[in-house]
Amino acid sequence: MAKTSVQFLCSECGWSGPKWYGRCPECGQWGTIEEFHEARPSAASRTAAPGRTSRTQSGAVPSSAARPITEIGTENMSRIPTGFSEFDRVLGSGIVPGSVTLIAGEPGIGKSTLLLETAGNVAREVANHRDRNVVLYVSGEESQAQVRMRAFRINAIEPNMLLAATTDLATVLGLIEQVRPALAIVDSAQTIVSQDVDGISGGSTQVREVASALIDTAKTLDVPVLLVGHVTKDGSIAGPRTLEHLVDVVCQFEGDAQTALRMLRAVKNRFGPTDEVGCFELTDSGIYGLADPSGLFLSRTTRGVPGTCAAVSLEGRRPLPTEIQSLVAPSSGGSPRRTTSGVDHARVAMILAVLQARIGADTSGADVYVSTVGGARTVEPAIDLAMAISIVSSLKGVPPRADLVAVGEISLTGEVRACTGTQRRLAEAARLGFSSAIVPAQGSEDLARVDGITVFTVSDLATAIRVAFPTDSQ
């Protein structure tokens, strides 16, 4: 066993020190200090593995000479398509050879299903490749038979997909060096264990060593690696904070377990944008990309019903339609209820106060319920105006203007403030068939005309309510 030196590391901010604290002296978080064994490579581990650089204390011999950047070609850096247009969109049009991508998400959210189906897609595409025509899938959580059963269920069985079930890091690295696959998938970082360092499986020491070794192998052999990562109770990636700094791409796979909608977000991407979002639908027969998820977020049957209003939120650079539904009902108790689903509870409370103070819409004696449709979750301030219109609609019992979409942030003074990406929001609303839109007057001077949609610009909440309810007596 290699000799180790003990340190204590904060999993939240990366602080390290010689003694344990209940509270991190750097970031102030409680219970984040963990014992960390910084391993020193033994004589056996310092022996260079095939294709890897040997490490010595001094005078290390490099495996390749440094070259001028102008002489380095990029002919072999063509991206590998995943078979999912939504996945490629988040990654920046595909997987970069030699990169390490971390896919993190809660248990049961569909990480393994997404990557297993991706493995099948890539294996199907590279079947005729002369050099690297196989995909390697390594599972540290399931047996080969269990992975095969899931692959059969989602129709991802391909002869060029190799399955391995192991938790030993040396075995995983040996398989990658032996097979030289077009794509390697390791599920997951917290289950693989290195015998060269101390620490339990999933601990900071082991996760750091496993990630470092996989990155070293991926860069040396030019093999792209998709690495599954677990998350903690608060939703952050388990393991040391440096894990996110080591890898090239970090993606969060999230969604509500009660709905079929899943969303993939790029938190870090060295080869593409970090403001793209991919939408997926998880079913019993597999996972499918949703190029147009509007069918999940809009309810066509509730058009013309009091208490509804549509908005277009921005997830990164992607406009997503969101239908807001509100219900104002008489309160049966002494303290009225304020219940929300998919929207920010504090934001709804603020809008209720502004409605009462600025236009006299009193809801102090009623229960108020505000929700989105289809499990959509958004906290963007641009949906404030749609929430206000839906609440007033339910309070009055009058539906708003037909096929209306509203976008704008509401301030405490009742002003409708500008929001980003108004032009893209209007274009998406027109594509979905909305005939009228209410947008802030601030920043609307440069808006181009969008065919098929009538745009009303407003500067305050009272004007927006009058536009939204043209037949109302107010």
Coordinates of N, CA and C in Angstrom, one line a residue, residues 259-263 279-282 288-300 321-323 372-376:
T259 N -42.9 13.0 -13.2 CA -43.2 13.3 -14.6 C -42.2 12.7 -15.5
A260 N -42.5 12.7 -16.8 CA -41.5 12.1 -17.8 C -40.5 13.1 -18.3
L261 N -40.6 14.3 -18.0 CA -39.7 15.3 -18.5 C -38.4 15.3 -17.8
R262 N -37.3 15.3 -18.6 CA -35.9 15.4 -18.1 C -35.2 16.5 -18.8
M263 N -34.3 17.2 -18.1 CA -33.6 18.3 -18.7 C -32.1 18.1 -18.4
C279 N -33.9 18.8 -23.7 CA -35.1 18.3 -23.2 C -35.3 16.8 -23.6
F280 N -35.7 16.0 -22.7 CA -35.9 14.5 -23.0 C -37.2 14.1 -22.3
E281 N -37.7 13.0 -22.8 CA -38.8 12.3 -22.3 C -38.4 10.9 -21.9
L282 N -38.6 10.5 -20.6 CA -38.2 9.2 -20.2 C -39.4 8.3 -20.1
Y288 N -36.1 9.7 -25.0 CA -36.2 10.3 -26.3 C -36.0 11.8 -26.2
G289 N -35.3 12.4 -27.2 CA -35.1 13.8 -27.2 C -36.3 14.6 -27.7
L290 N -36.6 15.7 -27.1 CA -37.7 16.5 -27.4 C -37.3 17.8 -28.1
A291 N -37.3 17.8 -29.4 CA -36.9 19.1 -30.1 C -37.9 20.2 -29.8
D292 N -39.2 19.8 -29.6 CA -40.2 20.8 -29.4 C -41.0 20.3 -28.2
P293 N -40.6 20.7 -26.9 CA -41.3 20.3 -25.7 C -42.5 21.1 -25.4
S294 N -43.0 21.9 -26.3 CA -44.2 22.7 -26.0 C -45.4 21.9 -25.6
G295 N -45.5 20.7 -26.2 CA -46.7 19.9 -25.9 C -46.8 19.5 -24.4
L296 N -45.6 19.4 -23.7 CA -45.6 19.1 -22.3 C -46.0 20.3 -21.4
F297 N -45.7 21.5 -21.9 CA -45.8 22.7 -21.0 C -47.0 23.5 -21.3
L298 N -47.8 23.2 -22.4 CA -49.0 23.9 -22.7 C -50.2 23.0 -22.8
S299 N -51.3 23.4 -22.2 CA -52.5 22.7 -22.2 C -53.5 23.3 -23.1
R300 N -53.7 22.7 -24.2 CA -54.6 23.4 -25.2 C -56.1 23.3 -24.7
P321 N -41.9 27.5 -23.7 CA -43.2 28.0 -23.3 C -43.6 27.4 -22.0
T322 N -44.2 28.2 -21.2 CA -44.7 27.8 -19.8 C -46.1 28.3 -19.6
E323 N -47.0 27.5 -19.3 CA -48.3 27.9 -18.9 C -48.5 28.0 -17.4
T372 N -47.4 25.5 -12.5 CA -47.1 25.4 -13.9 C -47.7 24.1 -14.4
V373 N -47.6 23.9 -15.7 CA -48.2 22.7 -16.4 C -47.0 21.8 -16.8
G374 N -47.3 20.5 -16.6 CA -46.3 19.5 -17.2 C -45.0 19.3 -16.3
G375 N -45.0 19.8 -15.1 CA -43.8 19.6 -14.3 C -42.7 20.6 -14.6
A376 N -43.0 21.7 -15.4 CA -42.0 22.7 -15.7 C -41.7 23.5 -14.4

